Short mmCIF file of C-alpha atoms and ligand atoms in Angstrom, two decimals:
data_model
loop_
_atom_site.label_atom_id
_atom_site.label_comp_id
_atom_site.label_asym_id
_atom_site.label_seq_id
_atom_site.Cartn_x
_atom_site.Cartn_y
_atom_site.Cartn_z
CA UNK A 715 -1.70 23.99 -26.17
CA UNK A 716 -0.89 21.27 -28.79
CA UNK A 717 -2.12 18.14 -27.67
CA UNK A 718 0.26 15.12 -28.29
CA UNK A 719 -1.98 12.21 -28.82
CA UNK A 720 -5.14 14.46 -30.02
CA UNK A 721 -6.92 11.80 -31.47
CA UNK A 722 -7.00 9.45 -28.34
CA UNK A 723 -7.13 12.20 -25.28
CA UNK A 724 -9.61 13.84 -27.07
CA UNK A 725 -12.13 10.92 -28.36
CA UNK A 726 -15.40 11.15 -27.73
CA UNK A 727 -16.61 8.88 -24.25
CA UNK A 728 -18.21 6.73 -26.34
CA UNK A 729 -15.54 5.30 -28.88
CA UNK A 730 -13.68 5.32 -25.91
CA UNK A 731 -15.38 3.36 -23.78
CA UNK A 732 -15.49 0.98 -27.00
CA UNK A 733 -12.05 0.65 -27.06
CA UNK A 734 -11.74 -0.07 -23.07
CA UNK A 735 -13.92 -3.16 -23.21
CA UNK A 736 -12.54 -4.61 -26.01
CA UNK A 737 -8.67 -3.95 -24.31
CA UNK A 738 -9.85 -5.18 -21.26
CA UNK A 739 -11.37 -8.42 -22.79
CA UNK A 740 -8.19 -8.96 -24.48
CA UNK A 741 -6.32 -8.23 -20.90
CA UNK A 742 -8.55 -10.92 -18.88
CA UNK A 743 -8.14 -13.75 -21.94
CA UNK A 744 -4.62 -13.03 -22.17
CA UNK A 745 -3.95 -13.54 -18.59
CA UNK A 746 -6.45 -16.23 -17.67
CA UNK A 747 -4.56 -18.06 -19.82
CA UNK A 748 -1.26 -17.19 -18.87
CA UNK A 749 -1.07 -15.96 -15.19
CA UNK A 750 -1.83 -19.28 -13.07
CA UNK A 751 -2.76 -16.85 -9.88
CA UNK A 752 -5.62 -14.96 -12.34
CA UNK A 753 -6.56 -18.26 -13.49
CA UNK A 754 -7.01 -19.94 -9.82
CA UNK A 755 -8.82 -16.52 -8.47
CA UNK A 756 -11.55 -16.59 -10.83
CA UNK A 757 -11.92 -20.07 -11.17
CA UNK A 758 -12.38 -19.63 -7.34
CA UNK A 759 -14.70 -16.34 -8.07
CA UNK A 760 -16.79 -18.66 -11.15
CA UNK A 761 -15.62 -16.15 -13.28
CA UNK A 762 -14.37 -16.92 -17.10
CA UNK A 763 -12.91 -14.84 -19.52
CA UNK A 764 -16.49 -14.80 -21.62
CA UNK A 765 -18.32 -13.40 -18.73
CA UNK A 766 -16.93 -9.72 -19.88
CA UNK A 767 -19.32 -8.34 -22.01
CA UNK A 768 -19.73 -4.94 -21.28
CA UNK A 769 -17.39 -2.46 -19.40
CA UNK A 770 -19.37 -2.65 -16.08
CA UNK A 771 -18.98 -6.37 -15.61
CA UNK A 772 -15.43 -5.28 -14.58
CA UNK A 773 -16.88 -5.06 -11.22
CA UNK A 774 -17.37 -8.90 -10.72
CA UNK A 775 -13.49 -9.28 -11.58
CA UNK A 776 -12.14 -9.79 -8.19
CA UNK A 777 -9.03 -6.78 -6.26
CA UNK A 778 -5.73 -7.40 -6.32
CA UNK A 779 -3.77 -6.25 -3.55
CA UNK A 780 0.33 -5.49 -2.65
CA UNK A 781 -0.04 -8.64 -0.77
CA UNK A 782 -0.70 -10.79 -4.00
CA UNK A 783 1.77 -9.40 -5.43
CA UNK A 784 4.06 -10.39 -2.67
CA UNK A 785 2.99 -13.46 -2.73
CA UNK A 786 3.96 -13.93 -6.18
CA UNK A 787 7.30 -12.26 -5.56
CA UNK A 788 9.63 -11.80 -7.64
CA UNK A 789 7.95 -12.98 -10.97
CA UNK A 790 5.07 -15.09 -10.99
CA UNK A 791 2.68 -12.13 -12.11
CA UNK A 792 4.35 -11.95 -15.10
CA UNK A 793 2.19 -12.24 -18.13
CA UNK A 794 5.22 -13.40 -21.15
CA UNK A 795 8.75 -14.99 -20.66
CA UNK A 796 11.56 -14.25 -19.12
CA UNK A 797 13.16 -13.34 -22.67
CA UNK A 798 10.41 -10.79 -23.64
CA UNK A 799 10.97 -8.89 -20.56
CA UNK A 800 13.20 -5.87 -21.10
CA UNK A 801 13.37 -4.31 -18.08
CA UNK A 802 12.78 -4.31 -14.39
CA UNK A 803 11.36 -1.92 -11.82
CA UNK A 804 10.01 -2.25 -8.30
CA UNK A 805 8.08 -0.20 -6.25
CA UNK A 806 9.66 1.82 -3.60
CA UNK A 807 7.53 0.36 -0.45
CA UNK A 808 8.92 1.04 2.61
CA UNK A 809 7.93 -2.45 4.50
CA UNK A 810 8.82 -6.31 3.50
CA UNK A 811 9.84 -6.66 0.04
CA UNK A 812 9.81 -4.52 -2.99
CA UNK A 813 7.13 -5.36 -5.73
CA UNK A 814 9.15 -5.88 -8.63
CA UNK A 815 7.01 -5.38 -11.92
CA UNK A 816 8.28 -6.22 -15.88
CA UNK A 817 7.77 -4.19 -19.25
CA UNK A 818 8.16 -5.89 -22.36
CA UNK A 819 9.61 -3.39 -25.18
CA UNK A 820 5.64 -2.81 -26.33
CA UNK A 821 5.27 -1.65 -22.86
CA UNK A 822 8.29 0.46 -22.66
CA UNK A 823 7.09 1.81 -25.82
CA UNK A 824 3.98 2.72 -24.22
CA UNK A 825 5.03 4.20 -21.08
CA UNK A 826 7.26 6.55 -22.87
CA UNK A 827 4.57 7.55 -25.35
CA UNK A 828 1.88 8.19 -22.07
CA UNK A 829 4.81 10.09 -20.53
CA UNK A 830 5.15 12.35 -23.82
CA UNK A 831 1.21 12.61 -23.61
CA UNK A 832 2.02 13.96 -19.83
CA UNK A 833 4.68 16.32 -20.51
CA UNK A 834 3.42 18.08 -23.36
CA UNK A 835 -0.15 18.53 -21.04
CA UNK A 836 2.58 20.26 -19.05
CA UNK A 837 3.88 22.59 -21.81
CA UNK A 838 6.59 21.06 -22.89
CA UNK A 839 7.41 20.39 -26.71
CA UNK A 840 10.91 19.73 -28.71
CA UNK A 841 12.18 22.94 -27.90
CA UNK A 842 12.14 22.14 -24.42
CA UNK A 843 15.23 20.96 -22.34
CA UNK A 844 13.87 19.27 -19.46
CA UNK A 845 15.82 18.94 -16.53
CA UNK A 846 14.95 15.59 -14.68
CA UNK A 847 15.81 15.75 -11.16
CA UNK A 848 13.46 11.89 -10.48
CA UNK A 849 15.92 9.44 -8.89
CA UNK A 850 17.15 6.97 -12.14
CA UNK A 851 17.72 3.30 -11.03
CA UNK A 852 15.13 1.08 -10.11
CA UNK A 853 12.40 3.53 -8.92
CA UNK A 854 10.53 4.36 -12.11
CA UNK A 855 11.11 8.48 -11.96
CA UNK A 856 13.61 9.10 -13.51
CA UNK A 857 13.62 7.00 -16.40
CA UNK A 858 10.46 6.99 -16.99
CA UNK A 859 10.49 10.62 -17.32
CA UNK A 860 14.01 10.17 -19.85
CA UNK A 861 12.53 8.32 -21.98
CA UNK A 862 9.26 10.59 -22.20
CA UNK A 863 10.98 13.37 -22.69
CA UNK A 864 13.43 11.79 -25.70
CA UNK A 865 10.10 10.70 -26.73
CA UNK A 866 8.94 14.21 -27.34
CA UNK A 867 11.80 14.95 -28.84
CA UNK A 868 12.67 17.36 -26.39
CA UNK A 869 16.78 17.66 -24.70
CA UNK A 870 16.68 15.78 -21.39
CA UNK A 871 19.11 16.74 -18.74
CA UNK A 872 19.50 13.38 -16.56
CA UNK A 873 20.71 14.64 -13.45
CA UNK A 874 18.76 12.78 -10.77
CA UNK A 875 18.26 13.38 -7.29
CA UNK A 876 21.06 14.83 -5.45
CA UNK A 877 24.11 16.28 -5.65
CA UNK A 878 22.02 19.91 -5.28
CA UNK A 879 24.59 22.63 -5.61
CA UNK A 880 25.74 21.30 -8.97
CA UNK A 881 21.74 21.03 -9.85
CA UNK A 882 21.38 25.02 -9.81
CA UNK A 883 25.26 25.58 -11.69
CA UNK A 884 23.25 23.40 -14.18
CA UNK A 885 20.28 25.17 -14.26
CA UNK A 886 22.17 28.53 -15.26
CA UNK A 887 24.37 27.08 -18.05
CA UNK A 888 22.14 24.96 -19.66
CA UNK A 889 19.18 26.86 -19.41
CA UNK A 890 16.40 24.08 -18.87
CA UNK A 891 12.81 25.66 -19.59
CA UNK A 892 10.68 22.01 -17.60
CA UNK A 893 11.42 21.02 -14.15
CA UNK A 894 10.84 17.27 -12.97
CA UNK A 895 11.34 16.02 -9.73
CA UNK A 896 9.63 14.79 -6.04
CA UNK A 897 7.82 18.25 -4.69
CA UNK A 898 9.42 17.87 -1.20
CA UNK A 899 13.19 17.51 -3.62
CA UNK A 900 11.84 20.43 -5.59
CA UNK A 901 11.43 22.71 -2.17
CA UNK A 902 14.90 21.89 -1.04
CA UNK A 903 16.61 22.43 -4.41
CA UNK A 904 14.77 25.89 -3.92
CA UNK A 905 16.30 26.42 -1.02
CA UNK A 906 19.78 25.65 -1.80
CA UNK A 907 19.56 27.95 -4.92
CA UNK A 908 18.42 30.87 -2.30
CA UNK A 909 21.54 29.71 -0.29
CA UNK A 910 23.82 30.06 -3.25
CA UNK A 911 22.31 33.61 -4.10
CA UNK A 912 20.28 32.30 -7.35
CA UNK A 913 16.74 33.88 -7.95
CA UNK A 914 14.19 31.51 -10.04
CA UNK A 915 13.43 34.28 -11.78
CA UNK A 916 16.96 34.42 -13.54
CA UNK A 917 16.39 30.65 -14.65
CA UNK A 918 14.65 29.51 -17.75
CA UNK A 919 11.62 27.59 -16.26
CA UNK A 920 8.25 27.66 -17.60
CA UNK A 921 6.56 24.88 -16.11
CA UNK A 922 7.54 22.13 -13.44
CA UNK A 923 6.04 18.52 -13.66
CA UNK A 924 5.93 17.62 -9.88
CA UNK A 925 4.46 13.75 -8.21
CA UNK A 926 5.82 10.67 -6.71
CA UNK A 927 4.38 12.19 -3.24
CA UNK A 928 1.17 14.11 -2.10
CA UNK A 929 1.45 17.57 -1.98
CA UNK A 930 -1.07 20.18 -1.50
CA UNK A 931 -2.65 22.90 -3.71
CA UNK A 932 -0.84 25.22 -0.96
CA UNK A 933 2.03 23.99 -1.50
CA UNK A 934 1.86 24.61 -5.40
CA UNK A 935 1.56 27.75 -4.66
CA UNK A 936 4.49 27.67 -2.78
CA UNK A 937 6.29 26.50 -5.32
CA UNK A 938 5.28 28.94 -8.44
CA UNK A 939 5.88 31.66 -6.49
CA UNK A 940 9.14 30.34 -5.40
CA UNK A 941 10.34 29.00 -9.01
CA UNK A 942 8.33 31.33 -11.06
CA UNK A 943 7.14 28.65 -13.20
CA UNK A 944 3.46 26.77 -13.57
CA UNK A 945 3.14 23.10 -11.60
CA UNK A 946 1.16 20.08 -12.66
CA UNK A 947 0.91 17.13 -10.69
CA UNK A 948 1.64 13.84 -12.34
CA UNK A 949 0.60 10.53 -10.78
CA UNK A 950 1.37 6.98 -11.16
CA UNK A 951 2.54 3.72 -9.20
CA UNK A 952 5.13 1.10 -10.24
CA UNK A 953 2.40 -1.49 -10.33
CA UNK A 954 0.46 -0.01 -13.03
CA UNK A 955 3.40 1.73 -15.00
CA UNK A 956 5.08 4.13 -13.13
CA UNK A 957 4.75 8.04 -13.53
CA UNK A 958 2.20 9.09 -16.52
CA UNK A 959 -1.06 7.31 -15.29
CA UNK A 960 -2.64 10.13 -15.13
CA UNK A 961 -1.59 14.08 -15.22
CA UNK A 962 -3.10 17.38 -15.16
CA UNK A 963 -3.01 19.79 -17.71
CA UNK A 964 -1.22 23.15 -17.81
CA UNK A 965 -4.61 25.37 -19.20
CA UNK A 966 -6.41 24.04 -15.71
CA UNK A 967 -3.99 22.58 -13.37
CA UNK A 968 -7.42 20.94 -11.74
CA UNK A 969 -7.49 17.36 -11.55
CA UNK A 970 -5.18 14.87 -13.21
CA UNK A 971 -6.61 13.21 -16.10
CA UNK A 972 -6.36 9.73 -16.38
CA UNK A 973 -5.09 7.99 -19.57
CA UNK A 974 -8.20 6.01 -19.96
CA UNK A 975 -7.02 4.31 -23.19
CA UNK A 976 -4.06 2.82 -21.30
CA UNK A 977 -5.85 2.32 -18.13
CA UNK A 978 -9.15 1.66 -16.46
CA UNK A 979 -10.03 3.76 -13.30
CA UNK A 980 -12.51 3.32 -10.08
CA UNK A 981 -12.74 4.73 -7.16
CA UNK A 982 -14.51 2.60 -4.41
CA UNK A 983 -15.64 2.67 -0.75
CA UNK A 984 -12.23 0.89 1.27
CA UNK A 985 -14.26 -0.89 3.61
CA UNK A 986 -16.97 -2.02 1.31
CA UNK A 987 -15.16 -2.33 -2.04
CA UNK A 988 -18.43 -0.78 -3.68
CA UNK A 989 -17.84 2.15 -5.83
CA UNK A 990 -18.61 5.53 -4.72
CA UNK A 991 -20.65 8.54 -6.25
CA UNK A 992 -18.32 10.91 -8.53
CA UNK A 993 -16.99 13.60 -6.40
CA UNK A 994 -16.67 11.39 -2.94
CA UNK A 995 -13.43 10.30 -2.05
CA UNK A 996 -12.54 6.72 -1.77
CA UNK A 997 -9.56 4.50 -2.86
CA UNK A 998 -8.45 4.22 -6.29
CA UNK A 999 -8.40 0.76 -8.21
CA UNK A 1000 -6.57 0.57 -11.79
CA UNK A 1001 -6.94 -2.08 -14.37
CA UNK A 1002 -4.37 -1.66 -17.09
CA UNK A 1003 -5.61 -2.68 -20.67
CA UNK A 1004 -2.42 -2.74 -22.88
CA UNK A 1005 0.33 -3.76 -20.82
CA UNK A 1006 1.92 -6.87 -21.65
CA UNK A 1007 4.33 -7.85 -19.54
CA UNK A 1008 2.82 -7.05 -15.85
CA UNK A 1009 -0.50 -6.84 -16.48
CA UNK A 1010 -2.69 -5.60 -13.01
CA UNK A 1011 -6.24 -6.21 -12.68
CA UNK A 1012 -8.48 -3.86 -10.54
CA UNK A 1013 -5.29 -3.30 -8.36
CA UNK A 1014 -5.95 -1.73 -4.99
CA UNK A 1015 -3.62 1.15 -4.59
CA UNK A 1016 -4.44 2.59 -1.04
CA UNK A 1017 -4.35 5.70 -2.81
CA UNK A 1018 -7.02 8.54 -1.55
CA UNK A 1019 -8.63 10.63 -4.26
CA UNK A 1020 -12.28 11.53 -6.02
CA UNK A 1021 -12.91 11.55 -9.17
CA UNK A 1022 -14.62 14.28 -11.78
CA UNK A 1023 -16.32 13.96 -15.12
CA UNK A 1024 -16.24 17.24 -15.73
CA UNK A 1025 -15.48 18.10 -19.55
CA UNK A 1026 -12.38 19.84 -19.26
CA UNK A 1027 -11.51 23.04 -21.46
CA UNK A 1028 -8.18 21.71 -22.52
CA UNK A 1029 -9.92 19.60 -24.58
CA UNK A 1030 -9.34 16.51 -22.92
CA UNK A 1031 -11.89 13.56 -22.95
CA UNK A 1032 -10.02 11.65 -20.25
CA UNK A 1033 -12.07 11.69 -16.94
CA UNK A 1034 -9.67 13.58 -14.02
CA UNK A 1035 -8.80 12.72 -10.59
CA UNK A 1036 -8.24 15.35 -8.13
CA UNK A 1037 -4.62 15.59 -6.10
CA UNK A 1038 -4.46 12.29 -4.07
CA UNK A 1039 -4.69 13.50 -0.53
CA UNK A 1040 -2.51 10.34 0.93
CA UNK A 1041 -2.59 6.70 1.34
CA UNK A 1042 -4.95 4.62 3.65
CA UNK A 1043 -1.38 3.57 5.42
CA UNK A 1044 -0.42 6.94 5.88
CA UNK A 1045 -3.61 8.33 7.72
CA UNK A 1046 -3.02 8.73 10.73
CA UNK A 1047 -5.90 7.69 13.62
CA UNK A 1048 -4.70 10.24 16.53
CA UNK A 1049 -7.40 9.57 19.25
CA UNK A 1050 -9.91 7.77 17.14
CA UNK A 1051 -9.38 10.97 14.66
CA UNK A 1052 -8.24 10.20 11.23
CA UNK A 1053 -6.26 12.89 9.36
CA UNK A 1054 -3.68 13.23 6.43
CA UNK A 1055 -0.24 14.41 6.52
CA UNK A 1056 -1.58 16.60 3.37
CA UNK A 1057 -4.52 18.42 5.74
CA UNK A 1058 -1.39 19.18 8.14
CA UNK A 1059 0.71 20.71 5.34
CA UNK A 1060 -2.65 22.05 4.13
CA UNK A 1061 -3.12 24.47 7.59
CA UNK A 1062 0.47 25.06 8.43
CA UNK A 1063 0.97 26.73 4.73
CA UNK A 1064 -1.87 29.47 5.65
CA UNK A 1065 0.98 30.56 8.05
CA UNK A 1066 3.49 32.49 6.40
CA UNK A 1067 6.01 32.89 9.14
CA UNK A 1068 7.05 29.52 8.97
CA UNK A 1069 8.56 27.19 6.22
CA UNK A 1070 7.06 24.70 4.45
CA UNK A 1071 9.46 21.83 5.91
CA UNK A 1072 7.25 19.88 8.98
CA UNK A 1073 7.38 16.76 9.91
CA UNK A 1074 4.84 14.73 12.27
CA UNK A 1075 5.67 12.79 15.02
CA UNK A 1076 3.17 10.03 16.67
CA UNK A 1077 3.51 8.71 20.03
CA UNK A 1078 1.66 7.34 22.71
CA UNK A 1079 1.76 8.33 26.21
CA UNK A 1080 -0.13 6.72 29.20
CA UNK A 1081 -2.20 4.94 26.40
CA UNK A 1082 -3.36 7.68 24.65
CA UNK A 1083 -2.07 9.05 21.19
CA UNK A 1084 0.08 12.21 21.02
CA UNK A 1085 0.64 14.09 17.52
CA UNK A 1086 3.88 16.63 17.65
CA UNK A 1087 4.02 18.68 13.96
CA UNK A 1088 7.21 19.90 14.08
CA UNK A 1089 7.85 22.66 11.70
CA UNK A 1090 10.71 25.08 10.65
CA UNK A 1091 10.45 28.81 11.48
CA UNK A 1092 11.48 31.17 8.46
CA UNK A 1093 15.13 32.40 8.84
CA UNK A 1094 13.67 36.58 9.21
CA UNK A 1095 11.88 35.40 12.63
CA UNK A 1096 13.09 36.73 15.37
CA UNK A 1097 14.13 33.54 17.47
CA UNK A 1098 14.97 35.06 20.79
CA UNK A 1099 11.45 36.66 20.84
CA UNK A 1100 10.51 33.03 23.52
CA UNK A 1101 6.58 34.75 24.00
CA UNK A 1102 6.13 35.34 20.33
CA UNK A 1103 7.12 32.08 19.29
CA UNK A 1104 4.64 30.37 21.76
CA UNK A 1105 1.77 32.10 20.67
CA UNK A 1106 2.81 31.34 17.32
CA UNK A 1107 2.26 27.49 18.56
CA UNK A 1108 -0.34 27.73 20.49
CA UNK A 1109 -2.36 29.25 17.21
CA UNK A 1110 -1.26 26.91 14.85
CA UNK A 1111 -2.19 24.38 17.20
CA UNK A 1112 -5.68 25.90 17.46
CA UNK A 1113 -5.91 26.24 13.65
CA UNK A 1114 -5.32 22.33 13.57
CA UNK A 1115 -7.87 21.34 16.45
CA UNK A 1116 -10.78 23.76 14.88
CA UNK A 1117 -9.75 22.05 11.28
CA UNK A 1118 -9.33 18.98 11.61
CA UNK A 1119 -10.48 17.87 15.18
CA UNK A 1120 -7.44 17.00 16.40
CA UNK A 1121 -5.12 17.94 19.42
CA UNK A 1122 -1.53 18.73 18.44
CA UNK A 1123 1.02 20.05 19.72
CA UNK A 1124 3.16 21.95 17.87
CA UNK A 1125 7.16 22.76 17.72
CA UNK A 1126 8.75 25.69 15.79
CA UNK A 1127 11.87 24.09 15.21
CA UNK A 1128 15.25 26.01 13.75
CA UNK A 1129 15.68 26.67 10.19
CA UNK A 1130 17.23 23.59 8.25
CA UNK A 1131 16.88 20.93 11.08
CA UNK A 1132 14.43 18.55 9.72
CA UNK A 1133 15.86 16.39 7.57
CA UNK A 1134 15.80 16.90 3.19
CA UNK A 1135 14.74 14.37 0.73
CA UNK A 1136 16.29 13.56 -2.43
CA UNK A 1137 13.10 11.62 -3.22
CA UNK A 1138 9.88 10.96 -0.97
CA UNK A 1139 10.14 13.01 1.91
CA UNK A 1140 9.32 11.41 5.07
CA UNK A 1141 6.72 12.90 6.77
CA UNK A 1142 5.29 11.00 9.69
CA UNK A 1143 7.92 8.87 12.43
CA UNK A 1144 5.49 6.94 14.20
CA UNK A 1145 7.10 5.79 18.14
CA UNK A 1146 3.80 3.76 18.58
CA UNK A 1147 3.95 -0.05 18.82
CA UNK A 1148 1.13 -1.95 17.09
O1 DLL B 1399 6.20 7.26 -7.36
C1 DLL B 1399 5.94 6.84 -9.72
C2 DLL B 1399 6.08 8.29 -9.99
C3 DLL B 1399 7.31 8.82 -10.27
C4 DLL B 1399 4.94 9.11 -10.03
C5 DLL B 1399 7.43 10.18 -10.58
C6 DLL B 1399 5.04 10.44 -10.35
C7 DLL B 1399 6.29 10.97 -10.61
P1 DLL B 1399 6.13 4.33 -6.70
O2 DLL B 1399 7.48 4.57 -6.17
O3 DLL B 1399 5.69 2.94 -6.99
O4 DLL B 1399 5.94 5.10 -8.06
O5 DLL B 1399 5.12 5.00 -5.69
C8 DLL B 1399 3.75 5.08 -5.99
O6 DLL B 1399 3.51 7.17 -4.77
O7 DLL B 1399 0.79 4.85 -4.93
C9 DLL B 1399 1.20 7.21 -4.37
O8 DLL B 1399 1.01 6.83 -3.03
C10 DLL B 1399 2.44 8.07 -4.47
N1 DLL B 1399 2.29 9.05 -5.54
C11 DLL B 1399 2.83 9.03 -6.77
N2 DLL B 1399 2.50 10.17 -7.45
C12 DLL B 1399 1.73 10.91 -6.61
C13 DLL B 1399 1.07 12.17 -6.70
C14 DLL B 1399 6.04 6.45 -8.26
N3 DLL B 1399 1.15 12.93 -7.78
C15 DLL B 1399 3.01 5.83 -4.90
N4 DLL B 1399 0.34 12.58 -5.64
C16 DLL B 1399 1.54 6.01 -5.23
C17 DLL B 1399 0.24 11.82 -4.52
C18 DLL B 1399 1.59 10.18 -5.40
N5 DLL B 1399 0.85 10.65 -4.37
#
């Protein structure tokens, strides 16, 4: 597969890791001198811009965290003035207020260069009509994929989230070959097509670029075999850009390499802050090195992943990061247990009578945690079968205890009852009061 950028996703580590230091000694001057919260935290910290000298001595750069961002709200992070900011975005948290984050037109420039980089790792090139089903307005999805994809020079069909009967009548007259969109959107607009009597296999995808949520490697298998087309994951965050941080490529779909040019990554213990050993999983922490206008400096993102050297036979230099498996604020402690939505979705997929809709519900009863996964039975069961459907519970529910270690009960639940996203899905309601 071509590569778009060859001579910067393929340079060597070294001349790389040249390049990051003297970025990220730009980045700290540049905002020392203009960000009066950077300023006060490392004069606080006794740091100063000189103290950077090599790449390591990033780690004595203190975190940043949602929370200083929020207490900078709406735009004392930014990094130029008001009149060199083109656009605004902000991050679609789901408590207090939105971060809102700024791209200058360098910025915007590079975003949709790193998100022509991450399409064409996913097969596309300028023959390609993508059809972009990301949510456009202020969450960065949907035009941050547009303006990759005009990048590549490809035809981009901007028809958002929704509206998911006209989405397949599209898909058969225009003939789009790439598929964008939230996985959990992507299921459902599967669904619908099945509804409407539309095979995948009549449509014209060969690849689907899917993120903006966790989902499993189950569940991309879910998905080719539903679509018949080849899924990467794509990752990114409003704070450090928005989708095309970091992406994996279509010869391995293993890991999502991060575009280390653009970005510096760690991955470090949450409690301690220290970093761990490659291949343990911890939180990851970006520093971005070109950005102009929002700027972020070792920002935490709660984000659960490891990380791989590996060389990777694509060709790729850039070091990967396997499929996030959730956020520290989604785990979920259930009786001093700690598990992932993703392990859930992870064990109910190795069922094949049931659908890949669930969602989890948390209580607590009598002071002790209860965990409910409800999940949707598949349309061919036979419903009125009452004994078959328990046992069906009761052995999912074993499959989850022996697992993961925790009690659940589970609820087969109708066909088409839990509710659809057009964008994240929600997957945990959580009744307990903290
Ligand atoms: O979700 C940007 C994006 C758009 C990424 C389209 C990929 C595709 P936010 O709304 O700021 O930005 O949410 C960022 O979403 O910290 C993760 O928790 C989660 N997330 C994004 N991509 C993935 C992924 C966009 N591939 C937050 N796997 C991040 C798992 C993801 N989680």
């Amino acid at each position: 597969m071509p590569i778009y950028d060859n001579d910067f996703e393929t340079m060597p580590r070294e001349g790389l890791e040249a390049i990051q230091l003297r970025r990220l000694q730009t980045t700290i001057e540049r905002i020392y001198a203009t960000v009066p919260f950077y300023k006060e935290t490392y004069k606080k910290a006794g740091i100063s811009p000189s103290d950077i000298k090599r790449l390591d001595d990033i780690r004595r750069l203190p975190f940043t965290t949602k929370q200083d961002l929020r207490d900078n709200y709406p735009y004392d992070m930014f990094a130029v003035p008001m009149e060199q900011v083109v656009r605004i975005h902000a991050s679609s948290g789901t408590t207090g207020k939105p971060t809102v984050v700024g791209y200058s037109k360098r910025d915007i420039n590079t975003w949709s260069a790193l998100m022509a980089r991450s399409m064409s790792a996913a097969g596309a090139t300028s023959k390609d009509i993508i059809h972009n089903a990301w949510g456009y307005g202020i969450f960065t999805g949907g035009l941050g994929a547009h303006y990759g994809a005009e990048r590549l020079g490809a035809s981009v069909i901007p028809v958002s989230g929704g509206n998911t009967k006209r989405q397949i009548t599209i898909m058969q007259d225009f003939k789009p070959t790439i598929l964008c969109g939230t996985p959990s959107y992507i299921l459902h607009l599967a669904e619908v097509a099945d509804e409407m009597g539309v095979d995948f296999k009549d449509l014209h995808f060969k690849s689907g670029i899917f993120g903006a949520e966790p989902w499993t490697e189950e569940m991309r298998q879910e998905l080719q075999a539903k679509l018949h087309l080849k899924a990467v994951d794509i990752y990114g965050l409003s704070e450090v850009m928005g989708p095309g941080v970091s992406v994996e490529c279509i010869e391995e779909q293993s890991g999502l390499h991060v575009f280390e040019d653009h970005f510096i990554v760690e991955v470090v213990d949450p409690d301690t802050l220290e970093p761990v050993p490659y291949g343990d999983p911890g939180e990851l922490v970006f520093t971005s090195i070109t950005k102009e206008a929002f700027p972020v400096i070792r920002y935490r993102t709660k984000d659960i992943t490891t990380l791989n050297p590996v060389p990777c036979t694509c060709g790729r230099t850039h070091i990967r990061m396997n499929k996030p498996s959730g956020r520290t604020d989604d785990m979920l402690i259930i009786r001093g247990v700690n598990v992932f939505p993703s392990q859930i979705e992870s064990v109910l997929m190795e069922n094949h009578e049931i659908t890949p809709h669930y969602q989890l519900e948390v209580d607590r009863v009598d002071n002790l945690d209860t965990l409910t996964v409800k999940v949707e039975i598949d349309d061919t069961m036979f419903r009125d079968d009452i004994k078959g459907l328990q046992s069906m519970e009761s052995k999912i529910s074993h499959d989850i205890k022996e697992l993961l270690g925790v009690s659940a009960k589970v609820a087969l639940v109708e066909p088409k009852t839990i509710a659809r996203s057009q964008g994240k899905a929600v997957r945990v309601i959580d009744h307990r009061k903290f």
